[in-house]
Amino acid sequence: MNPEHSWPIPPPGGWTADDLDTLPNLPPHTELIDGSLIFVSPQTLFHSRTVDFLNWQLRSLVPRGLEVVREFTIDIDRRNRPEPDVIVCSEDVLTDLAQTRFPAKAVLLAIEVVSPESVDRDRETKPLKYARAGIPHYWRVENKDGRAVVYVFEREPASGGYVATGIFHDRLKVAVPFPVDLDLTTITAKRQRSE
């Protein structure tokens, strides 16, 4: 008989960014939002394919001095350590293979692929926190009738908030933060198997 699982009880004031590295038995990809632990639900095939696609495609396009990393936490502040699906950051922060997070100031682009359970966080909570932390670019990817749609945002320096700079349905073509031209239809296209 398996012992019943017990959930960690938060301390007064909630968890901190440092707690995320020391709490035992947390599920993979646990995030910290406003001092609360956020456990990720099982991901859809769309989510998995989209994250893989963006990770590998951006790795082939990213300029020297930048690195593409998937599913890695960002230190926003003491009570917030979200985990975007894909990050483009300065390679200067890749200091140790045992590191578990990057400082927000080193992140150039944060990408979230929306899941049914993450809609509010990915549309409202996380973009606000990323913008306040000074992350210049944010992309949100959603599944619209079986096709990937990418919503692109850039941080406006005067207000400190994101402004929408484009909505891309079949092809993502942008000049910033670096030139990107991707065929989004390949994410959900059925793969041909050779016999």
Coordinates of C-alpha atoms in Angstrom, one line a residue:
M1 CA 0.0 0.0 0.0
N2 CA 1.4 3.4 -1.0
P3 CA 1.5 6.1 1.6
E4 CA -0.8 9.0 0.8
H5 CA 1.0 11.9 -0.8
S6 CA 1.2 15.1 1.3
W7 CA 1.4 18.5 -0.4
P8 CA 3.9 21.1 0.9
I9 CA 2.2 23.6 3.2
P10 CA 3.3 27.1 2.3
P11 CA 5.0 29.3 4.9
P12 CA 3.4 32.6 6.0
G13 CA 3.8 34.9 3.0
G14 CA 4.1 32.1 0.5
W15 CA 7.1 30.3 -1.1
T16 CA 10.2 32.1 -2.4
A17 CA 12.2 31.6 -5.6
D18 CA 14.9 29.9 -3.6
D19 CA 12.4 27.4 -2.1
L20 CA 11.7 26.0 -5.6
D21 CA 15.2 24.4 -5.6
T22 CA 15.0 22.9 -2.1
L23 CA 11.4 21.6 -1.7
P24 CA 11.4 17.8 -1.9
N25 CA 9.3 15.8 -4.4
L26 CA 7.9 18.6 -6.5
P27 CA 6.5 17.5 -9.8
P28 CA 8.6 18.4 -12.9
H29 CA 8.1 22.0 -14.3
T30 CA 6.6 23.4 -11.0
E31 CA 6.5 27.2 -11.2
L32 CA 6.2 29.9 -8.6
I33 CA 3.7 32.6 -9.2
D34 CA 2.9 35.2 -6.5
G35 CA 4.4 32.9 -3.9
S36 CA 2.2 29.9 -4.9
L37 CA 3.4 26.7 -6.4
I38 CA 1.8 26.0 -9.8
F39 CA 1.8 22.4 -10.9
V40 CA 1.6 21.7 -14.6
S41 CA -1.1 19.5 -16.0
P42 CA -0.3 16.8 -18.6
Q43 CA 0.5 18.5 -21.9
T44 CA -1.3 18.0 -25.2
L45 CA 0.3 16.7 -28.4
F46 CA -0.1 20.2 -29.9
H47 CA 1.8 21.7 -26.9
S48 CA 4.7 19.2 -27.2
R49 CA 5.1 19.5 -31.0
T50 CA 4.9 23.3 -30.8
V51 CA 7.6 23.6 -28.1
D52 CA 9.8 21.1 -29.9
F53 CA 9.3 23.0 -33.2
L54 CA 10.1 26.4 -31.7
N55 CA 13.0 25.2 -29.7
W56 CA 14.8 23.5 -32.7
Q57 CA 13.9 26.1 -35.3
L58 CA 15.0 29.1 -33.1
R59 CA 18.3 27.2 -32.3
S60 CA 19.1 27.2 -36.0
L61 CA 18.3 30.9 -36.4
V62 CA 19.6 32.5 -33.2
P63 CA 22.6 34.8 -33.6
R64 CA 25.9 34.4 -31.9
G65 CA 25.8 35.3 -28.2
L66 CA 22.3 34.1 -27.7
E67 CA 21.0 30.7 -26.5
V68 CA 17.6 29.0 -26.9
V69 CA 16.5 26.9 -23.9
R70 CA 13.2 25.1 -23.3
E71 CA 11.3 24.8 -20.1
F72 CA 13.6 26.7 -17.7
T73 CA 12.7 29.0 -14.9
I74 CA 13.3 32.8 -14.8
D75 CA 14.0 34.7 -11.6
I76 CA 11.5 37.6 -11.8
D77 CA 11.6 38.5 -8.2
R78 CA 11.5 36.8 -4.7
R79 CA 7.9 35.5 -5.2
N80 CA 7.9 34.7 -8.9
R81 CA 9.9 32.1 -10.8
P82 CA 7.8 31.2 -13.9
E83 CA 9.0 28.6 -16.5
P84 CA 8.3 29.7 -20.1
D85 CA 8.1 26.9 -22.7
V86 CA 11.0 28.4 -24.7
I87 CA 13.5 31.2 -23.8
V88 CA 16.0 33.1 -25.8
C89 CA 18.7 34.5 -23.5
S90 CA 22.2 35.8 -23.4
E91 CA 24.7 32.9 -23.4
D92 CA 26.6 34.8 -20.7
V93 CA 24.2 33.4 -18.1
L94 CA 25.0 29.8 -19.0
T95 CA 27.5 29.5 -16.2
D96 CA 27.0 26.0 -14.7
L97 CA 25.3 22.8 -15.9
A98 CA 23.8 22.5 -12.5
Q99 CA 22.0 25.9 -12.6
T100 CA 18.2 25.9 -12.4
R101 CA 17.3 29.4 -13.4
F102 CA 18.2 32.5 -15.3
P103 CA 17.9 36.1 -14.2
A104 CA 15.1 38.0 -16.1
K105 CA 17.6 40.7 -17.2
A106 CA 19.3 38.1 -19.4
V107 CA 16.1 37.0 -21.2
L108 CA 15.4 38.5 -24.6
L109 CA 12.3 36.5 -25.5
A110 CA 9.9 34.4 -23.5
I111 CA 7.5 32.1 -25.3
E112 CA 4.4 30.4 -23.8
V113 CA 2.4 27.7 -25.6
V114 CA -1.1 27.9 -24.2
S115 CA -2.7 24.8 -22.7
P116 CA -6.3 24.6 -21.6
E117 CA -5.2 25.0 -17.9
S118 CA -2.8 27.9 -18.6
V119 CA -5.0 30.3 -20.6
D120 CA -5.3 32.9 -17.9
R121 CA -1.7 32.7 -16.8
D122 CA -0.3 32.9 -20.4
R123 CA -2.7 35.7 -21.5
E124 CA -2.7 37.8 -18.4
T125 CA -0.5 36.9 -15.5
K126 CA 2.8 36.0 -17.1
P127 CA 3.0 38.7 -19.8
L128 CA 2.5 41.4 -17.1
K129 CA 5.3 39.9 -15.0
Y130 CA 7.6 39.4 -17.9
A131 CA 7.1 43.0 -19.0
R132 CA 7.6 44.4 -15.5
A133 CA 10.9 42.3 -15.3
G134 CA 12.1 44.1 -18.5
I135 CA 11.9 41.1 -20.9
P136 CA 11.8 42.8 -24.3
H137 CA 9.8 40.2 -26.3
Y138 CA 6.9 37.8 -25.5
W139 CA 5.3 35.4 -27.9
R140 CA 2.1 33.5 -27.1
V141 CA 1.2 30.5 -29.2
E142 CA -2.4 29.1 -29.3
N143 CA -4.1 26.2 -31.0
K144 CA -6.9 27.6 -33.2
D145 CA -8.9 24.8 -34.9
G146 CA -5.8 22.6 -35.1
R147 CA -3.4 25.3 -36.3
A148 CA -0.8 27.3 -34.5
V149 CA -1.4 31.0 -34.1
V150 CA 1.5 33.2 -32.8
Y151 CA 0.7 36.4 -31.0
V152 CA 3.8 38.6 -30.9
F153 CA 4.4 41.4 -28.3
E154 CA 7.2 43.9 -27.8
R155 CA 7.9 45.8 -24.6
E156 CA 7.2 49.5 -25.0
P157 CA 9.9 51.4 -23.0
A158 CA 7.8 54.4 -21.9
S159 CA 4.9 52.4 -20.4
G160 CA 6.9 49.3 -19.6
G161 CA 4.1 47.1 -20.9
Y162 CA 3.8 44.9 -24.0
V163 CA 2.1 46.1 -27.2
A164 CA 1.0 43.6 -29.9
T165 CA 3.1 43.8 -33.0
G166 CA 1.5 41.0 -35.0
I167 CA -0.7 37.9 -35.2
F168 CA 0.7 35.1 -37.4
H169 CA -1.4 32.2 -38.7
D170 CA 0.5 30.1 -41.2
R171 CA 3.8 31.8 -41.3
L172 CA 5.8 33.6 -38.6
K173 CA 8.0 36.3 -40.1
V174 CA 9.6 38.9 -37.8
A175 CA 12.7 41.0 -37.8
V176 CA 13.1 41.4 -34.0
P177 CA 14.5 40.2 -31.7
F178 CA 16.3 38.6 -34.7
P179 CA 15.2 37.6 -38.2
V180 CA 12.7 34.6 -38.0
D181 CA 10.7 33.1 -40.9
L182 CA 8.9 29.9 -40.0
D183 CA 6.2 27.8 -41.6
L184 CA 3.8 27.3 -38.8
T185 CA 1.7 24.7 -40.8
T186 CA 4.5 22.1 -40.2
I187 CA 3.7 22.0 -36.5
T188 CA 0.4 20.2 -36.9
A189 CA 1.0 18.6 -40.4
K190 CA 0.7 14.8 -40.4
R191 CA 4.2 13.3 -41.0
Q192 CA 4.7 11.1 -44.0
R193 CA 6.2 7.8 -43.1
S194 CA 8.6 6.1 -45.6
E195 CA 7.9 2.4 -46.2

